[in-house]
Tab-separated table of C-alpha atoms in Angstrom:
chain	number	residue	atom	x	y	z
I	778	MET	CA	76.887	72.526	90.939
I	779	SER	CA	73.669	74.391	90.371
I	780	ALA	CA	70.612	73.836	92.547
I	781	ALA	CA	68.789	72.261	89.586
I	782	ALA	CA	71.650	69.815	88.966
I	783	ALA	CA	71.872	68.920	92.660
I	784	GLY	CA	68.115	68.247	92.746
I	785	ALA	CA	68.351	66.052	89.658
I	786	ALA	CA	71.190	64.073	91.244
I	787	ARG	CA	69.166	63.558	94.437
I	788	ARG	CA	66.146	62.393	92.436
I	789	ALA	CA	68.295	59.923	90.498
I	790	ARG	CA	69.735	58.459	93.736
I	791	THR	CA	66.259	58.294	95.280
I	792	GLY	CA	64.888	56.606	92.152
I	793	ARG	CA	67.634	53.949	92.215
I	794	ALA	CA	67.081	53.366	95.949
I	795	GLY	CA	63.325	53.080	95.413
I	796	THR	CA	63.823	50.592	92.586
I	797	ALA	CA	66.221	48.545	94.703
I	798	ALA	CA	63.767	48.547	97.614
I	799	ALA	CA	60.927	47.458	95.332
I	800	LEU	CA	63.031	44.639	93.877
I	801	LEU	CA	64.028	43.535	97.372
I	802	ALA	CA	60.382	43.510	98.473
I	803	VAL	CA	59.342	41.427	95.447
I	804	ALA	CA	62.228	39.003	95.996
I	805	SER	CA	61.268	38.671	99.673
I	806	VAL	CA	57.646	37.872	98.827
I	807	VAL	CA	58.700	35.299	96.222
I	808	ALA	CA	61.176	33.695	98.642
I	809	LEU	CA	58.591	33.639	101.422
I	810	ARG	CA	56.068	32.013	99.071
I	811	LEU	CA	58.554	29.421	97.803
I	812	TRP	CA	60.165	28.418	101.079
I	813	ALA	CA	57.984	29.386	104.007
I	814	VAL	CA	54.305	30.321	103.499
I	815	GLU	CA	51.924	28.817	100.991
I	816	PRO	CA	48.145	28.966	100.490
I	817	LEU	CA	46.125	25.742	100.292
I	818	VAL	CA	42.450	25.185	99.501
I	819	VAL	CA	40.769	22.600	101.741
I	820	VAL	CA	39.232	19.963	99.458
I	821	SER	CA	37.323	17.757	101.903
I	822	ASP	CA	35.032	18.045	104.897
I	823	SER	CA	37.247	15.934	107.176
I	824	MET	CA	38.450	18.956	109.176
I	825	GLU	CA	35.070	20.677	109.624
I	826	PRO	CA	34.097	22.765	111.485
I	827	THR	CA	37.693	23.955	112.031
I	828	LEU	CA	38.509	24.103	108.304
I	829	PRO	CA	35.454	24.192	106.033
I	830	GLU	CA	35.592	22.478	102.666
I	831	GLY	CA	36.601	25.054	100.047
I	832	GLY	CA	38.245	27.269	102.682
I	833	LEU	CA	41.701	28.765	102.247
I	834	VAL	CA	44.469	28.165	104.773
I	835	LEU	CA	48.038	29.419	104.974
I	836	LEU	CA	50.765	26.850	105.526
I	837	LEU	CA	54.132	27.361	107.189
I	838	ARG	CA	56.815	25.191	105.643
I	839	SER	CA	59.816	26.338	107.693
I	840	GLY	CA	61.397	24.447	110.574
I	841	SER	CA	62.088	20.764	111.002
I	842	PRO	CA	59.258	18.310	110.225
I	843	GLU	CA	59.524	16.797	113.696
I	844	GLY	CA	59.211	20.248	115.287
I	845	ARG	CA	56.038	20.938	113.325
I	846	ALA	CA	54.369	17.661	114.306
I	847	VAL	CA	53.283	18.336	117.879
I	848	PRO	CA	49.956	17.268	119.411
I	849	GLY	CA	47.240	19.814	118.729
I	850	SER	CA	48.832	21.220	115.582
I	851	LEU	CA	47.190	21.043	112.170
I	852	VAL	CA	49.673	19.519	109.746
I	853	VAL	CA	49.970	18.805	106.040
I	854	PHE	CA	51.503	15.638	104.614
I	855	ALA	CA	51.111	13.440	101.539
I	856	ASP	CA	48.144	11.113	102.009
I	857	PRO	CA	49.550	7.553	102.092
I	858	GLY	CA	46.697	6.369	99.861
I	859	ASP	CA	46.757	8.833	96.984
I	860	GLY	CA	49.760	11.094	97.609
I	861	HIS	CA	47.699	14.300	97.648
I	862	SER	CA	48.357	16.938	100.302
I	863	THR	CA	46.054	16.390	103.253
I	864	VAL	CA	45.388	18.350	106.439
I	865	LYS	CA	44.839	16.583	109.765
I	866	ARG	CA	45.285	17.300	113.472
I	867	VAL	CA	48.137	15.642	115.376
I	868	VAL	CA	46.551	14.014	118.440
I	869	ALA	CA	49.516	11.981	119.713
I	870	ALA	CA	53.252	11.582	119.179
I	871	GLY	CA	55.670	8.670	119.326
I	872	GLY	CA	55.505	6.685	122.541
I	873	GLN	CA	51.916	7.644	123.338
I	874	THR	CA	48.851	5.390	123.245
I	875	VAL	CA	45.692	6.517	121.416
I	876	ALA	CA	42.104	5.315	121.662
I	877	ILE	CA	38.630	6.632	120.915
I	878	GLU	CA	36.043	5.547	123.469
I	879	ASP	CA	32.448	6.355	122.523
I	880	SER	CA	33.676	9.352	120.453
I	881	VAL	CA	36.041	10.672	123.161
I	882	LEU	CA	39.753	10.839	122.288
I	883	VAL	CA	41.864	9.158	124.964
I	884	VAL	CA	45.642	9.636	124.979
I	885	ASP	CA	47.707	7.644	127.479
I	886	GLY	CA	44.512	6.711	129.318
I	887	THR	CA	43.359	10.324	129.773
I	888	PRO	CA	40.340	11.796	127.944
I	889	VAL	CA	41.282	14.813	125.818
I	890	ASP	CA	39.104	17.925	125.695
I	891	GLU	CA	38.429	18.692	122.025
I	892	PRO	CA	36.074	21.689	121.762
I	893	PHE	CA	36.599	21.772	117.984
I	894	VAL	CA	35.036	18.301	117.502
I	895	ASP	CA	31.261	17.915	117.153
I	896	HIS	CA	30.833	14.814	119.320
I	897	SER	CA	27.163	14.476	118.373
I	898	ARG	CA	28.284	13.564	114.839
I	899	ILE	CA	30.592	10.765	116.018
I	900	ASP	CA	28.617	9.220	118.881
I	901	GLY	CA	29.322	5.512	119.306
I	902	THR	CA	32.772	5.591	117.685
I	903	TRP	CA	35.342	3.221	119.178
I	904	PHE	CA	38.965	2.683	118.159
I	905	GLY	CA	42.157	1.249	119.629
I	906	PRO	CA	44.040	1.536	121.807
I	907	VAL	CA	47.145	1.633	119.629
I	908	ALA	CA	50.704	2.660	120.417
I	909	VAL	CA	52.293	5.384	118.278
I	910	PRO	CA	55.794	4.293	117.209
I	911	PRO	CA	58.769	6.552	117.968
I	912	GLY	CA	59.303	9.164	115.256
I	913	HIS	CA	55.637	9.012	114.197
I	914	VAL	CA	52.460	10.987	114.865
I	915	PHE	CA	48.843	9.903	115.028
I	916	VAL	CA	46.550	12.209	113.051
I	917	LEU	CA	42.767	12.558	113.004
I	918	GLY	CA	40.293	14.736	111.166
I	919	ASP	CA	38.165	16.979	113.386
I	920	ASN	CA	35.086	15.671	111.536
I	921	ARG	CA	35.751	12.083	112.613
I	922	SER	CA	32.976	10.211	110.793
I	923	PRO	CA	34.018	10.846	107.163
I	924	SER	CA	37.715	11.397	107.886
I	925	VAL	CA	40.263	8.985	106.462
I	926	ASP	CA	43.151	9.294	108.886
I	927	SER	CA	45.550	7.308	111.093
I	928	ARG	CA	42.720	4.978	112.042
I	929	ASP	CA	42.824	3.825	108.416
I	930	TYR	CA	46.470	4.146	107.331
I	931	GLY	CA	48.278	4.094	110.664
I	932	SER	CA	50.686	6.540	112.206
I	933	VAL	CA	52.502	8.998	109.945
I	934	PRO	CA	56.280	9.449	110.120
I	935	ALA	CA	56.938	12.867	111.680
I	936	SER	CA	59.497	13.424	108.924
I	937	ALA	CA	56.651	13.247	106.374
I	938	VAL	CA	54.995	16.369	107.787
I	939	GLU	CA	55.471	19.058	105.141
I	940	ALA	CA	53.864	22.065	106.830
I	941	THR	CA	51.667	23.371	109.628
I	942	VAL	CA	48.496	25.399	109.179
I	943	LEU	CA	48.947	29.053	110.134
I	944	LEU	CA	45.572	30.515	109.218
I	945	PRO	CA	42.980	29.977	110.317
I	946	PRO	CA	44.678	29.127	113.594
I	947	GLY	CA	43.896	25.982	115.527
I	948	PRO	CA	42.134	26.190	118.866
Protein backbone atom coordinates (compact mmCIF):
# COMPACT_ATOMS: atom_id res chain seq x y z
CA MET A 1 0.00 0.00 0.00
CA SER A 2 1.33 3.40 -0.89
CA ALA A 3 1.95 6.07 1.73
CA ALA A 4 -0.90 8.16 0.28
CA ALA A 5 -3.33 5.23 0.50
CA ALA A 6 -2.25 4.42 4.06
CA GLY A 7 -2.78 8.07 5.07
CA ALA A 8 -6.23 8.09 3.49
CA ALA A 9 -7.15 4.91 5.37
CA ARG A 10 -5.99 6.42 8.67
CA ARG A 11 -8.00 9.59 8.03
CA ALA A 12 -11.11 7.54 7.25
CA ARG A 13 -10.75 5.55 10.51
CA THR A 14 -10.12 8.75 12.47
CA GLY A 15 -13.14 10.41 10.85
CA ARG A 16 -15.41 7.48 11.78
CA ALA A 17 -14.04 7.46 15.35
CA GLY A 18 -14.55 11.22 15.64
CA THR A 19 -18.12 10.92 14.38
CA ALA A 20 -18.84 8.10 16.81
CA ALA A 21 -17.37 10.11 19.69
CA ALA A 22 -19.45 13.15 18.74
CA LEU A 23 -22.62 11.05 18.56
CA LEU A 24 -21.83 9.49 21.93
CA ALA A 25 -21.29 12.93 23.46
CA VAL A 26 -24.61 14.22 22.08
CA ALA A 27 -26.43 11.10 23.29
CA SER A 28 -24.88 11.51 26.74
CA VAL A 29 -25.98 15.14 27.00
CA VAL A 30 -29.52 14.26 25.88
CA ALA A 31 -29.70 11.35 28.34
CA LEU A 32 -28.35 13.50 31.16
CA ARG A 33 -30.93 16.19 30.37
CA LEU A 34 -33.81 13.71 30.17
CA TRP A 35 -33.04 11.58 33.20
CA ALA A 36 -30.73 13.40 35.57
CA VAL A 37 -30.17 17.18 35.27
CA GLU A 38 -32.72 19.76 34.26
CA PRO A 39 -32.84 23.57 34.36
CA LEU A 40 -35.72 25.34 36.12
CA VAL A 41 -36.60 29.03 36.31
CA VAL A 42 -37.70 30.17 39.77
CA VAL A 43 -41.13 31.80 39.38
CA SER A 44 -41.81 33.17 42.86
CA ASP A 45 -40.05 35.03 45.65
CA SER A 46 -40.74 32.36 48.28
CA MET A 47 -37.12 31.13 48.30
CA GLU A 48 -35.40 34.54 48.37
CA PRO A 49 -32.66 35.41 49.08
CA THR A 50 -31.36 31.88 48.38
CA LEU A 51 -33.11 31.60 44.99
CA PRO A 52 -34.16 34.94 43.50
CA GLU A 53 -37.34 35.14 41.45
CA GLY A 54 -36.42 34.72 37.78
CA GLY A 55 -33.19 32.90 38.67
CA LEU A 56 -32.12 29.67 37.00
CA VAL A 57 -31.38 26.54 39.01
CA LEU A 58 -30.20 23.09 37.98
CA LEU A 59 -32.15 20.11 39.29
CA LEU A 60 -30.87 16.60 39.91
CA ARG A 61 -33.53 14.00 39.24
CA SER A 62 -31.52 10.84 39.93
CA GLY A 63 -31.71 8.72 43.08
CA SER A 64 -34.68 7.69 45.16
CA PRO A 65 -37.19 10.40 46.16
CA GLU A 66 -36.76 9.53 49.83
CA GLY A 67 -32.97 9.89 49.53
CA ARG A 68 -33.35 13.35 48.03
CA ALA A 69 -35.69 14.60 50.76
CA VAL A 70 -33.31 15.22 53.65
CA PRO A 71 -33.46 18.21 56.02
CA GLY A 72 -31.60 21.19 54.61
CA SER A 73 -31.97 20.17 50.97
CA LEU A 74 -33.83 22.25 48.41
CA VAL A 75 -36.37 20.02 46.70
CA VAL A 76 -38.85 20.19 43.84
CA PHE A 77 -42.30 18.62 43.95
CA ALA A 78 -45.75 19.27 42.47
CA ASP A 79 -47.52 21.94 44.51
CA PRO A 80 -50.56 20.26 46.11
CA GLY A 81 -52.70 23.30 45.26
CA ASP A 82 -52.01 23.84 41.57
CA GLY A 83 -49.74 20.96 40.50
CA HIS A 84 -46.95 23.25 39.28
CA SER A 85 -43.34 22.44 40.13
CA THR A 86 -42.33 24.25 43.29
CA VAL A 87 -39.03 24.62 45.14
CA LYS A 88 -38.89 24.56 48.95
CA ARG A 89 -36.41 23.65 51.68
CA VAL A 90 -36.89 20.44 53.67
CA VAL A 91 -36.76 21.45 57.35
CA ALA A 92 -37.88 18.18 58.97
CA ALA A 93 -38.50 14.54 58.11
CA GLY A 94 -40.95 11.90 59.29
CA GLY A 95 -41.06 11.45 63.04
CA GLN A 96 -39.82 14.96 63.82
CA THR A 97 -41.81 17.82 65.35
CA VAL A 98 -41.75 21.28 63.74
CA ALA A 99 -42.66 24.69 65.13
CA ILE A 100 -41.89 28.33 64.39
CA GLU A 101 -41.54 30.44 67.53
CA ASP A 102 -41.31 34.19 66.90
CA SER A 103 -39.76 33.50 63.45
CA VAL A 104 -37.26 30.89 64.73
CA LEU A 105 -37.56 27.37 63.30
CA VAL A 106 -37.68 24.77 66.08
CA VAL A 107 -37.26 21.08 65.25
CA ASP A 108 -37.74 18.53 68.04
CA GLY A 109 -37.61 21.36 70.58
CA THR A 110 -34.26 22.72 69.36
CA PRO A 111 -33.90 26.07 67.56
CA VAL A 112 -32.36 25.68 64.10
CA ASP A 113 -29.72 28.09 62.80
CA GLU A 114 -30.90 29.33 59.40
CA PRO A 115 -28.44 31.93 58.07
CA PHE A 116 -30.26 31.95 54.72
CA VAL A 117 -33.50 33.28 56.28
CA ASP A 118 -34.01 37.03 56.78
CA HIS A 119 -35.60 36.90 60.23
CA SER A 120 -36.36 40.63 60.18
CA ARG A 121 -38.93 39.94 57.44
CA ILE A 122 -40.76 37.28 59.46
CA ASP A 123 -40.66 38.71 62.99
CA GLY A 124 -43.65 37.66 65.07
CA THR A 125 -44.40 34.48 63.10
CA TRP A 126 -45.71 31.55 65.13
CA PHE A 127 -46.69 28.07 63.95
CA GLY A 128 -47.20 24.60 65.40
CA PRO A 129 -45.86 22.46 66.81
CA VAL A 130 -46.87 19.71 64.40
CA ALA A 131 -45.60 16.17 64.00
CA VAL A 132 -44.32 15.12 60.56
CA PRO A 133 -45.80 11.73 59.63
CA PRO A 134 -43.47 8.86 58.68
CA GLY A 135 -42.57 8.92 54.98
CA HIS A 136 -43.23 12.68 54.74
CA VAL A 137 -41.18 15.88 54.85
CA PHE A 138 -42.03 19.34 56.10
CA VAL A 139 -41.03 22.06 53.64
CA LEU A 140 -40.74 25.83 54.04
CA GLY A 141 -39.78 28.70 51.79
CA ASP A 142 -36.72 30.67 52.92
CA ASN A 143 -38.77 33.86 52.48
CA ARG A 144 -41.34 32.77 55.07
CA SER A 145 -43.87 35.61 54.89
CA PRO A 146 -45.14 35.14 51.31
CA SER A 147 -44.31 31.44 51.06
CA VAL A 148 -47.11 28.93 50.63
CA ASP A 149 -45.63 25.77 52.08
CA SER A 150 -46.25 22.93 54.56
CA ARG A 151 -47.78 25.41 56.98
CA ASP A 152 -50.60 25.72 54.44
CA TYR A 153 -50.87 22.30 52.77
CA GLY A 154 -49.25 20.04 55.35
CA SER A 155 -46.36 17.65 55.07
CA VAL A 156 -45.37 16.36 51.63
CA PRO A 157 -44.90 12.65 50.94
CA ALA A 158 -41.16 12.05 50.48
CA SER A 159 -42.07 9.96 47.44
CA ALA A 160 -43.50 13.11 45.80
CA VAL A 161 -40.08 14.79 45.73
CA GLU A 162 -39.09 14.91 42.06
CA ALA A 163 -35.64 16.49 42.27
CA THR A 164 -33.10 18.37 44.37
CA VAL A 165 -31.56 21.73 43.49
CA LEU A 166 -27.92 21.44 42.42
CA LEU A 167 -27.11 25.01 41.46
CA PRO A 168 -27.02 27.38 43.08
CA PRO A 169 -26.12 25.17 46.03
CA GLY A 170 -27.87 25.42 49.36
CA PRO A 171 -26.01 26.71 52.39
